[in-house]
Short mmCIF file of C-alpha atoms and ligand atoms in Angstrom, two decimals:
data_model
loop_
_atom_site.label_atom_id
_atom_site.label_comp_id
_atom_site.label_asym_id
_atom_site.label_seq_id
_atom_site.Cartn_x
_atom_site.Cartn_y
_atom_site.Cartn_z
CA UNK A 144 14.03 22.13 3.08
CA UNK A 145 12.89 18.71 4.91
CA UNK A 146 14.88 15.47 3.62
CA UNK A 147 12.67 12.84 3.37
CA UNK A 148 14.73 9.40 3.87
CA UNK A 149 12.47 6.00 3.11
CA UNK A 150 14.20 2.83 4.15
CA UNK A 151 12.84 -0.70 3.17
CA UNK A 152 13.47 -3.58 0.91
CA UNK A 153 13.65 -3.36 -3.06
CA UNK A 154 9.76 -3.69 -3.65
CA UNK A 155 6.63 -2.07 -3.47
CA UNK A 156 5.23 -4.16 -0.19
CA UNK A 157 4.54 -1.50 2.60
CA UNK A 158 6.21 1.06 1.92
CA UNK A 159 4.96 1.57 -1.94
CA UNK A 160 1.81 3.69 -0.59
CA UNK A 161 3.98 6.06 1.17
CA UNK A 162 6.29 6.47 -1.87
CA UNK A 163 2.88 7.43 -3.99
CA UNK A 164 2.23 9.64 -1.24
CA UNK A 165 5.53 11.36 -1.85
CA UNK A 166 4.65 10.98 -5.42
CA UNK A 167 0.92 12.57 -5.49
CA UNK A 168 2.30 15.41 -3.38
CA UNK A 169 5.04 16.61 -5.79
CA UNK A 170 7.70 16.50 -2.65
CA UNK A 171 11.25 14.79 -3.63
CA UNK A 172 11.86 11.98 -1.00
CA UNK A 173 15.09 10.18 -0.82
CA UNK A 174 13.70 6.18 -2.19
CA UNK A 175 16.79 4.06 0.07
CA UNK A 176 16.21 0.49 -1.40
CA UNK A 177 18.14 -1.06 1.43
CA UNK A 178 19.73 -5.28 -0.40
CA UNK A 179 18.43 -8.15 2.14
CA UNK A 180 22.59 -8.80 2.71
CA UNK A 181 21.90 -5.75 4.54
CA UNK A 182 19.35 -6.02 6.75
CA UNK A 183 20.97 -8.60 9.53
CA UNK A 184 23.58 -4.92 10.18
CA UNK A 185 20.40 -1.90 10.20
CA UNK A 186 18.08 -3.94 11.68
CA UNK A 187 19.06 -2.96 15.77
CA UNK A 188 18.80 -0.01 14.59
CA UNK A 189 15.48 0.13 13.54
CA UNK A 190 11.92 1.44 16.30
CA UNK A 191 10.60 -2.34 15.96
CA UNK A 192 13.62 -3.81 13.77
CA UNK A 193 11.10 -3.69 10.69
CA UNK A 194 11.10 -1.85 7.19
CA UNK A 195 9.68 0.35 6.29
CA UNK A 196 10.95 3.18 8.16
CA UNK A 197 10.82 7.20 8.01
CA UNK A 198 13.56 9.51 8.86
CA UNK A 199 13.66 13.30 8.37
CA UNK A 200 14.67 16.24 10.85
CA UNK A 201 16.90 13.48 13.01
CA UNK A 202 13.99 11.86 13.74
CA UNK A 203 12.81 8.28 12.93
CA UNK A 204 9.37 6.72 12.65
CA UNK A 205 8.28 3.17 11.72
CA UNK A 206 5.01 1.44 11.13
CA UNK A 207 3.89 1.68 7.67
CA UNK A 208 0.88 3.03 8.65
CA UNK A 209 1.52 5.78 10.94
CA UNK A 210 4.07 6.59 8.42
CA UNK A 211 1.50 7.10 5.69
CA UNK A 212 -0.78 8.64 7.72
CA UNK A 213 1.52 11.53 8.91
CA UNK A 214 2.74 12.07 5.36
CA UNK A 215 -0.93 12.21 4.20
CA UNK A 216 -1.60 14.65 7.20
CA UNK A 217 1.68 17.17 5.75
CA UNK A 218 0.63 17.01 2.40
CA UNK A 219 -3.24 16.94 2.62
CA UNK A 220 -3.54 13.41 1.59
CA UNK A 221 -5.15 12.51 5.01
CA UNK A 222 -8.84 13.59 4.55
CA UNK A 223 -10.88 17.00 4.80
CA UNK A 224 -12.26 16.54 8.00
CA UNK A 225 -11.17 14.90 11.09
CA UNK A 226 -14.26 12.40 10.72
CA UNK A 227 -13.01 11.91 6.94
CA UNK A 228 -9.98 11.50 8.80
CA UNK A 229 -10.68 8.18 11.31
CA UNK A 230 -12.72 7.22 7.85
CA UNK A 231 -9.88 6.98 5.99
CA UNK A 232 -8.24 5.24 8.49
CA UNK A 233 -10.50 2.80 9.29
CA UNK A 234 -10.53 1.27 5.78
CA UNK A 235 -7.04 1.37 6.34
CA UNK A 236 -6.90 -1.06 8.89
CA UNK A 237 -9.40 -3.11 7.11
CA UNK A 238 -7.47 -3.50 4.59
CA UNK A 239 -4.73 -4.43 7.26
CA UNK A 240 -7.17 -7.10 8.07
CA UNK A 241 -7.80 -8.32 4.26
CA UNK A 242 -4.37 -8.40 3.73
CA UNK A 243 -3.46 -10.67 7.06
CA UNK A 244 -6.62 -12.92 5.55
CA UNK A 245 -4.41 -13.01 2.09
CA UNK A 246 -1.27 -13.65 4.03
CA UNK A 247 -1.31 -17.26 3.68
CA UNK A 248 -1.85 -16.97 -0.39
CA UNK A 249 0.51 -14.22 -0.70
CA UNK A 250 3.59 -16.42 1.24
CA UNK A 251 3.16 -18.94 -1.22
CA UNK A 252 3.32 -16.90 -4.32
CA UNK A 253 6.09 -14.71 -2.98
CA UNK A 254 8.11 -18.02 -2.74
CA UNK A 255 8.42 -17.29 1.29
CA UNK A 256 6.85 -20.37 1.79
CA UNK A 257 5.65 -24.18 -0.42
CA UNK A 258 2.04 -24.74 -0.24
CA UNK A 259 -1.01 -25.29 -3.59
CA UNK A 260 -0.62 -21.58 -4.83
CA UNK A 261 -3.49 -22.68 -7.14
CA UNK A 262 -5.98 -23.87 -4.00
CA UNK A 263 -4.76 -20.97 -1.51
CA UNK A 264 -5.74 -18.70 -4.55
CA UNK A 265 -9.07 -20.03 -4.64
CA UNK A 266 -10.02 -21.23 -0.98
CA UNK A 267 -7.92 -18.18 0.47
CA UNK A 268 -6.93 -15.48 -1.88
CA UNK A 269 -10.79 -15.23 -3.14
CA UNK A 270 -12.73 -15.31 -0.48
CA UNK A 271 -11.01 -12.63 1.67
CA UNK A 272 -11.75 -9.90 -1.89
CA UNK A 273 -15.06 -11.34 -1.64
CA UNK A 274 -15.99 -10.29 1.59
CA UNK A 275 -13.47 -6.83 1.51
CA UNK A 276 -13.93 -5.56 -1.42
CA UNK A 277 -17.52 -5.40 -1.26
CA UNK A 278 -16.92 -3.24 1.84
CA UNK A 279 -14.90 -0.94 -0.34
CA UNK A 280 -17.51 -1.18 -3.39
CA UNK A 281 -20.00 0.01 -0.60
CA UNK A 282 -17.82 2.74 0.37
CA UNK A 283 -17.22 3.88 -3.34
CA UNK A 284 -21.36 3.71 -3.75
CA UNK A 285 -21.86 5.88 -0.92
CA UNK A 286 -19.16 8.26 -1.30
CA UNK A 287 -20.21 9.06 -5.25
CA UNK A 288 -17.28 11.03 -6.06
CA UNK A 289 -14.79 7.80 -7.57
CA UNK A 290 -12.69 8.17 -4.64
CA UNK A 291 -13.43 5.72 -1.02
CA UNK A 292 -13.72 9.27 1.11
CA UNK A 293 -14.60 12.76 -0.22
CA UNK A 294 -13.83 14.73 -3.22
CA UNK A 295 -10.29 14.24 -3.75
CA UNK A 296 -7.64 11.29 -3.55
CA UNK A 297 -6.81 10.15 0.29
CA UNK A 298 -4.03 7.99 0.80
CA UNK A 299 -6.06 5.24 1.42
CA UNK A 300 -7.08 4.99 -2.28
CA UNK A 301 -3.41 4.94 -3.47
CA UNK A 302 -3.19 1.89 -0.93
CA UNK A 303 -5.97 -0.15 -1.92
CA UNK A 304 -5.79 1.01 -5.68
CA UNK A 305 -2.37 -0.78 -5.55
CA UNK A 306 -3.90 -4.08 -4.39
CA UNK A 307 -6.29 -3.75 -6.77
CA UNK A 308 -3.84 -3.22 -10.22
CA UNK A 309 -1.61 -6.55 -8.23
CA UNK A 310 -4.66 -8.41 -8.62
CA UNK A 311 -5.34 -7.57 -11.69
CA UNK A 312 -1.74 -8.25 -12.95
CA UNK A 313 -1.68 -11.55 -10.80
CA UNK A 314 -5.48 -12.94 -10.42
CA UNK A 315 -7.37 -10.89 -12.35
CA UNK A 316 -10.94 -13.50 -11.72
CA UNK A 317 -10.97 -12.53 -7.88
CA UNK A 318 -11.84 -8.99 -8.87
CA UNK A 319 -14.92 -10.69 -11.18
CA UNK A 320 -17.34 -8.87 -9.28
CA UNK A 321 -15.96 -5.48 -8.76
CA UNK A 322 -15.82 -3.00 -11.99
CA UNK A 323 -16.07 -0.85 -9.39
CA UNK A 324 -13.01 -0.82 -7.94
CA UNK A 325 -11.13 -1.62 -11.67
CA UNK A 326 -13.14 1.62 -12.06
CA UNK A 327 -11.46 3.10 -9.12
CA UNK A 328 -7.76 1.40 -9.93
CA UNK A 329 -8.15 2.62 -13.15
CA UNK A 330 -8.87 6.53 -11.49
CA UNK A 331 -6.53 6.83 -8.69
CA UNK A 332 -3.56 5.08 -11.39
CA UNK A 333 -4.33 8.41 -14.25
CA UNK A 334 -3.59 11.50 -11.29
CA UNK A 335 -0.73 12.55 -13.35
CA UNK A 336 1.43 12.62 -10.97
CA UNK A 337 0.71 8.77 -9.67
CA UNK A 338 1.29 7.95 -13.50
CA UNK A 339 4.40 9.76 -13.56
CA UNK A 340 5.42 7.52 -10.86
CA UNK A 341 3.97 4.22 -11.49
CA UNK A 342 6.02 4.54 -15.19
CA UNK A 343 9.31 5.91 -14.01
CA UNK A 344 9.98 3.30 -10.40
CA UNK A 345 11.58 0.22 -10.69
CA UNK A 346 10.21 -2.89 -11.59
CA UNK A 347 9.36 -5.21 -9.33
CA UNK A 348 7.22 -8.74 -8.95
CA UNK A 349 5.60 -7.62 -5.55
N1 LIG B 1045 3.61 -3.51 10.75
C1 LIG B 1045 4.55 -3.21 9.88
C2 LIG B 1045 4.67 -4.49 9.72
C3 LIG B 1045 6.44 -4.30 8.44
C4 LIG B 1045 7.03 -6.01 8.20
O1 LIG B 1045 6.55 -6.85 8.14
N2 LIG B 1045 7.94 -5.12 7.87
C5 LIG B 1045 8.66 -6.49 6.85
C6 LIG B 1045 8.66 -6.18 5.39
S1 LIG B 1045 7.17 -6.44 4.96
C7 LIG B 1045 10.17 -6.75 7.33
O2 LIG B 1045 11.10 -5.53 8.24
N3 LIG B 1045 11.04 -7.96 7.92
C8 LIG B 1045 12.33 -8.93 8.09
C9 LIG B 1045 12.22 -8.31 9.20
O3 LIG B 1045 11.39 -8.36 10.21
O4 LIG B 1045 13.37 -8.47 10.06
C10 LIG B 1045 4.22 -2.46 9.21
O5 LIG B 1045 3.54 -2.02 8.39
O6 LIG B 1045 5.41 -1.11 9.16
#
């Protein structure tokens, strides 16, 4: 049987979606969380000098969305048709754009840079959420199943629901206009395997 080893820093960050794909699929994996001090030694051995990366069957795969997409295809969580897969990918890419737009806020929020976090929350985070959660809500409403694409959960539901949960914890007011996205987060995080993962995963600030 394939042994999957997912390597990343000891945070949720860019590896959490892959971890949740394993959880939802009921697939065992090695959740290798590397302390920051060990990273300089590891960095030159990775495909692009960054984490996360996934190892299995003598192979190494980097880039979080490539990992997510690969695992989702393996476990039937990528979308039911070629077009659904493409829709899922488009939402994931939009989510990546959203994270880039919010980056100045997250850098200060996470303590990696200096700045006025409240100002950034109002002037950077809130407008990005207003724009992108508007798009996501439209998909949700048009799809009608409670999931973003198709009739069951895909990896992009996991990706976006985790971000929604983080916003609800740290900046809930930015989601005031998005009750459907809050219901989506509840629905995704109530899937039994995901609920179990959330209850048992290591507690980290982000
Ligand atoms: N586009 C990449 C970005 C990966 C990335 O930014 N990784 C960061 C941690 S979130 C990293 O490895 N930083 C350490 C470094 O660059 O040396 C992905 O989505 O996997």
